[in-house]
Amino acid sequence: MAVGRNRLHSNKRFAARYNKTVCNLGGAIRRFNGGDNMTGHDQRSWKLHIRKDNLKFSAAHMTVFPDGSKESLHGHNYEVTLEVELTAPTLAQMLSYAAFKQALRSVCDSWDEKVLLAGANPWFILLPGPEGEYNFRLCGKRYVLPMDEVAILDVDNITVENLTQLFFERFWHVLTQDQAVSWRERILAARLRIDESRGQGATYSVRFNR
Ligand SMILES: Nc1nc2c(c(=O)[nH]1)N=C([C@H](O)[C@H](O)COP(=O)(O)OP(=O)(O)OP(=O)(O)O)CN2
């Protein structure tokens, strides 16, 4: 009987020592991993962001105000930033920066060195004019400009808010021409930001329905 009791006692001592070792080992692993191990239930997200010196467009515009008044013709060096939220970045589904930058540059180029006009603005009136020129009135003032230096946009005002949405829609159209990629499956959400000057601009966000 005594032998049995001693064996039970030594087994208990072994178990206590074993558990202590495992706990220490677990603690060491946690410390090695720099803290608690991630669990499969944690929320994870990956975002690519792209902002480059050449992702910009220099354009002129005239902001119209609700009372029908407007600013004089002036320009900005607009800077573009893209952020895309992705599903898990597996090698098989990697999306290279290049595709995004090429599509962003394509839209920047289409508005660079242009006078941007809001074609849907109630105070914008296109008048008959000579070949190759736009003859128009905006808020009562008349302008004649070479067609190749003007971009008439389907918005009611040339504001950064409107430019961000229209820029994103055109960017997305260019990007998704490559039908080898299931873009809407890989990209959960996107944000496009345009700064018209340091400290001033707008951001347009879209989260794709799954
Ligand atoms: N909601 C918006 N308001 C204004 C916009 C716009 O895009 N969305 N744009 C303008 C003009 O672009 C204007 O040239 C810039 O605005 P402004 O307040 O004049 O700021 P400036 O950069 O010119 O410099 P300040 O030093 O702040 O005067 C107007 N409004």
Short mmCIF file of C-alpha atoms and ligand atoms in Angstrom, two decimals:
data_model
loop_
_atom_site.label_atom_id
_atom_site.label_comp_id
_atom_site.label_asym_id
_atom_site.label_seq_id
_atom_site.Cartn_x
_atom_site.Cartn_y
_atom_site.Cartn_z
CA MET A 1 0.00 0.00 0.00
CA ALA A 2 2.79 2.35 1.00
CA VAL A 3 4.53 1.70 -2.32
CA GLY A 4 1.32 2.61 -4.17
CA ARG A 5 0.92 5.83 -2.13
CA ASN A 6 4.59 6.79 -2.78
CA ARG A 7 4.16 6.11 -6.55
CA LEU A 8 1.00 8.23 -6.66
CA HIS A 9 2.81 10.99 -4.78
CA SER A 10 5.84 10.90 -7.12
CA ASN A 11 3.49 10.89 -10.16
CA LYS A 12 1.77 13.99 -8.77
CA ARG A 13 5.17 15.65 -8.21
CA PHE A 14 6.15 14.78 -11.83
CA ALA A 15 2.86 16.14 -13.18
CA ALA A 16 3.29 19.37 -11.23
CA ARG A 17 6.89 19.74 -12.50
CA TYR A 18 5.71 18.93 -16.10
CA ASN A 19 2.89 21.48 -15.99
CA LYS A 20 5.26 24.10 -14.58
CA THR A 21 7.73 23.42 -17.45
CA VAL A 22 4.97 23.64 -20.08
CA CYS A 23 3.72 26.90 -18.57
CA ASN A 24 7.26 28.32 -18.58
CA LEU A 25 7.76 27.12 -22.16
CA GLY A 26 4.45 28.67 -23.19
CA GLY A 27 5.47 31.91 -21.51
CA ALA A 28 8.81 31.83 -23.31
CA ILE A 29 7.09 31.28 -26.65
CA ARG A 30 4.69 34.13 -25.94
CA ARG A 31 7.60 36.36 -24.96
CA PHE A 32 9.46 35.24 -28.14
CA ASN A 33 6.41 36.10 -30.22
CA GLY A 34 6.35 39.44 -28.48
CA GLY A 35 3.17 38.91 -26.55
CA ASP A 36 -0.02 36.86 -26.69
CA ASN A 37 -0.32 34.60 -29.72
CA MET A 38 -2.85 35.81 -32.30
CA THR A 39 -5.96 33.69 -32.40
CA GLY A 40 -7.89 32.74 -35.49
CA HIS A 41 -10.75 35.02 -34.34
CA ASP A 42 -8.71 38.27 -34.47
CA GLN A 43 -9.72 40.83 -37.13
CA ARG A 44 -6.87 41.41 -39.61
CA SER A 45 -6.77 43.79 -42.54
CA TRP A 46 -4.20 44.82 -45.12
CA LYS A 47 -4.15 48.19 -46.90
CA LEU A 48 -1.94 49.28 -49.75
CA HIS A 49 -1.36 53.01 -50.00
CA ILE A 50 0.13 54.80 -53.00
CA ARG A 51 1.22 58.45 -53.11
CA LYS A 52 3.95 59.42 -55.63
CA ASP A 53 5.35 62.76 -56.79
CA ASN A 54 4.17 62.10 -60.36
CA LEU A 55 0.64 61.13 -59.33
CA LYS A 56 -0.60 64.68 -59.71
CA PHE A 57 -2.31 66.92 -62.24
CA SER A 58 -1.97 70.67 -62.73
CA ALA A 59 -5.37 72.06 -63.70
CA ALA A 60 -7.39 75.28 -63.66
CA HIS A 61 -10.97 75.66 -62.55
CA MET A 62 -13.57 78.10 -61.24
CA THR A 63 -15.55 77.01 -58.19
CA VAL A 64 -19.19 78.09 -58.41
CA PHE A 65 -21.08 78.92 -55.21
CA PRO A 66 -24.75 78.22 -54.44
CA ASP A 67 -25.74 81.86 -55.08
CA GLY A 68 -24.47 81.63 -58.67
CA SER A 69 -21.29 83.57 -58.00
CA LYS A 70 -17.94 82.03 -58.86
CA GLU A 71 -14.22 82.35 -58.33
CA SER A 72 -11.97 83.72 -61.04
CA LEU A 73 -10.13 81.20 -63.19
CA HIS A 74 -7.19 79.79 -61.20
CA GLY A 75 -5.21 76.59 -60.83
CA HIS A 76 -3.83 73.98 -58.44
CA ASN A 77 -1.27 71.21 -58.49
CA TYR A 78 -3.63 68.46 -57.36
CA GLU A 79 -1.96 65.50 -55.60
CA VAL A 80 -3.58 62.05 -55.66
CA THR A 81 -3.38 59.33 -52.98
CA LEU A 82 -4.95 55.87 -53.24
CA GLU A 83 -5.58 53.40 -50.43
CA VAL A 84 -7.01 49.93 -51.12
CA GLU A 85 -8.03 47.41 -48.46
CA LEU A 86 -7.23 43.87 -49.59
CA THR A 87 -8.14 40.34 -48.63
CA ALA A 88 -5.27 38.24 -47.25
CA PRO A 89 -2.12 38.87 -49.38
CA THR A 90 -1.41 35.35 -50.68
CA LEU A 91 1.27 34.96 -53.34
CA ALA A 92 -1.24 33.56 -55.81
CA GLN A 93 -3.46 36.62 -55.51
CA MET A 94 -0.82 39.33 -55.20
CA LEU A 95 -1.78 42.67 -56.79
CA SER A 96 1.30 44.59 -57.84
CA TYR A 97 1.55 48.35 -57.26
CA ALA A 98 2.17 48.81 -60.99
CA ALA A 99 -1.42 48.19 -62.08
CA PHE A 100 -2.76 50.75 -59.62
CA LYS A 101 -0.15 53.37 -60.54
CA GLN A 102 -0.71 52.93 -64.28
CA ALA A 103 -4.46 53.49 -63.87
CA LEU A 104 -3.95 56.48 -61.55
CA ARG A 105 -1.46 58.03 -63.99
CA SER A 106 -3.86 57.56 -66.88
CA VAL A 107 -6.52 59.71 -65.16
CA CYS A 108 -3.96 62.27 -63.96
CA ASP A 109 -2.74 62.66 -67.54
CA SER A 110 -6.28 63.23 -68.85
CA TRP A 111 -6.76 66.23 -66.49
CA ASP A 112 -3.19 67.58 -66.49
CA GLU A 113 -2.74 71.09 -67.97
CA LYS A 114 -6.45 71.40 -68.62
CA VAL A 115 -9.15 73.87 -67.66
CA LEU A 116 -11.72 71.73 -65.85
CA LEU A 117 -15.33 72.78 -66.50
CA ALA A 118 -18.47 71.45 -64.80
CA GLY A 119 -20.70 70.45 -67.72
CA ALA A 120 -23.71 69.89 -65.42
CA ASN A 121 -23.48 73.27 -63.71
CA PRO A 122 -26.70 75.32 -64.17
CA TRP A 123 -24.70 78.49 -64.85
CA PHE A 124 -22.55 76.82 -67.53
CA ILE A 125 -23.79 77.62 -71.06
CA LEU A 126 -21.98 76.26 -74.12
CA LEU A 127 -22.30 78.64 -77.06
CA PRO A 128 -21.70 78.05 -80.78
CA GLY A 129 -18.07 78.73 -81.54
CA PRO A 130 -15.27 78.44 -84.06
CA GLU A 131 -13.79 75.05 -84.97
CA GLY A 132 -11.50 73.67 -82.25
CA GLU A 133 -12.57 76.21 -79.60
CA TYR A 134 -15.05 76.17 -76.75
CA ASN A 135 -17.12 79.34 -76.50
CA PHE A 136 -19.05 79.36 -73.22
CA ARG A 137 -20.46 81.44 -70.45
CA LEU A 138 -20.04 80.61 -66.76
CA CYS A 139 -22.03 82.66 -64.24
CA GLY A 140 -22.56 85.27 -66.94
CA LYS A 141 -18.89 85.66 -67.94
CA ARG A 142 -17.83 84.59 -71.45
CA TYR A 143 -14.73 82.54 -72.28
CA VAL A 144 -13.21 81.18 -75.49
CA LEU A 145 -10.65 78.40 -74.98
CA PRO A 146 -8.92 75.86 -77.24
CA MET A 147 -10.75 72.53 -77.05
CA ASP A 148 -7.52 70.57 -76.45
CA GLU A 149 -6.89 72.60 -73.28
CA VAL A 150 -10.34 71.97 -71.75
CA ALA A 151 -11.92 68.96 -70.02
CA ILE A 152 -15.70 69.25 -69.58
CA LEU A 153 -16.62 66.90 -66.72
CA ASP A 154 -20.02 65.44 -65.92
CA VAL A 155 -20.29 67.15 -62.52
CA ASP A 156 -22.20 70.24 -61.34
CA ASN A 157 -19.16 71.95 -59.84
CA ILE A 158 -15.39 71.57 -60.03
CA THR A 159 -14.75 70.93 -56.34
CA VAL A 160 -12.33 68.42 -54.84
CA GLU A 161 -15.28 66.47 -53.51
CA ASN A 162 -16.62 65.94 -57.01
CA LEU A 163 -13.15 65.40 -58.49
CA THR A 164 -12.38 62.56 -56.04
CA GLN A 165 -15.51 60.60 -56.98
CA LEU A 166 -15.11 61.13 -60.72
CA PHE A 167 -11.37 60.38 -60.54
CA PHE A 168 -12.03 57.11 -58.69
CA GLU A 169 -14.74 56.03 -61.14
CA ARG A 170 -12.41 56.65 -64.09
CA PHE A 171 -9.48 54.99 -62.27
CA TRP A 172 -11.61 51.92 -61.52
CA HIS A 173 -12.74 51.74 -65.16
CA VAL A 174 -9.12 51.77 -66.36
CA LEU A 175 -7.92 49.32 -63.69
CA THR A 176 -10.66 46.74 -64.35
CA GLN A 177 -9.98 46.65 -68.10
CA ASP A 178 -7.56 43.89 -67.07
CA GLN A 179 -10.14 41.12 -66.72
CA ALA A 180 -7.53 38.52 -65.76
CA VAL A 181 -7.85 39.80 -62.17
CA SER A 182 -10.98 39.42 -60.05
CA TRP A 183 -10.60 42.95 -58.65
CA ARG A 184 -13.86 43.05 -56.67
CA GLU A 185 -12.95 39.76 -54.98
CA ARG A 186 -9.48 40.97 -53.93
CA ILE A 187 -10.34 44.56 -53.00
CA LEU A 188 -12.65 45.04 -50.01
CA ALA A 189 -12.65 48.85 -50.02
CA ALA A 190 -10.83 51.79 -51.53
CA ARG A 191 -10.25 55.45 -50.69
CA LEU A 192 -9.10 58.08 -53.12
CA ARG A 193 -7.83 61.40 -51.79
CA ILE A 194 -7.08 64.56 -53.77
CA ASP A 195 -5.20 67.46 -52.15
CA GLU A 196 -5.56 70.73 -54.05
CA SER A 197 -2.98 72.39 -51.81
CA ARG A 198 -1.15 71.40 -48.62
CA GLY A 199 -3.68 70.79 -45.88
CA GLN A 200 -6.78 71.03 -48.10
CA GLY A 201 -8.59 68.43 -50.20
CA ALA A 202 -11.17 65.65 -50.10
CA THR A 203 -11.38 61.84 -49.85
CA TYR A 204 -13.88 59.54 -51.61
CA SER A 205 -14.40 56.08 -50.07
CA VAL A 206 -16.13 53.01 -51.43
CA ARG A 207 -16.64 49.62 -49.70
CA PHE A 208 -17.56 46.90 -52.17
CA ASN A 209 -20.63 44.76 -51.42
CA ARG A 210 -19.60 41.15 -50.88
N1 LIG B 1 -16.08 72.54 -50.43
C1 LIG B 1 -15.19 73.14 -51.25
N2 LIG B 1 -14.96 74.46 -51.17
C2 LIG B 1 -14.05 75.05 -51.98
C3 LIG B 1 -13.35 74.29 -52.93
C4 LIG B 1 -13.62 72.88 -53.01
O1 LIG B 1 -13.05 72.16 -53.85
N3 LIG B 1 -14.53 72.36 -52.15
N4 LIG B 1 -12.43 74.87 -53.74
C5 LIG B 1 -12.16 76.17 -53.66
C6 LIG B 1 -11.12 76.75 -54.55
O2 LIG B 1 -10.36 75.72 -55.15
C7 LIG B 1 -10.11 77.72 -53.90
O3 LIG B 1 -9.14 78.05 -54.85
C8 LIG B 1 -9.40 77.12 -52.72
O4 LIG B 1 -10.04 77.50 -51.57
P1 LIG B 1 -9.57 78.69 -50.60
O5 LIG B 1 -10.40 78.62 -49.41
O6 LIG B 1 -9.54 79.95 -51.38
O7 LIG B 1 -8.10 78.30 -50.14
P2 LIG B 1 -6.72 78.74 -50.73
O8 LIG B 1 -5.98 77.46 -50.93
O9 LIG B 1 -6.92 79.63 -51.90
O10 LIG B 1 -5.91 79.56 -49.64
P3 LIG B 1 -6.23 80.25 -48.31
O11 LIG B 1 -4.90 80.65 -47.80
O12 LIG B 1 -6.89 79.26 -47.41
O13 LIG B 1 -7.14 81.40 -48.62
C9 LIG B 1 -12.87 77.07 -52.74
N5 LIG B 1 -13.81 76.36 -51.90
#
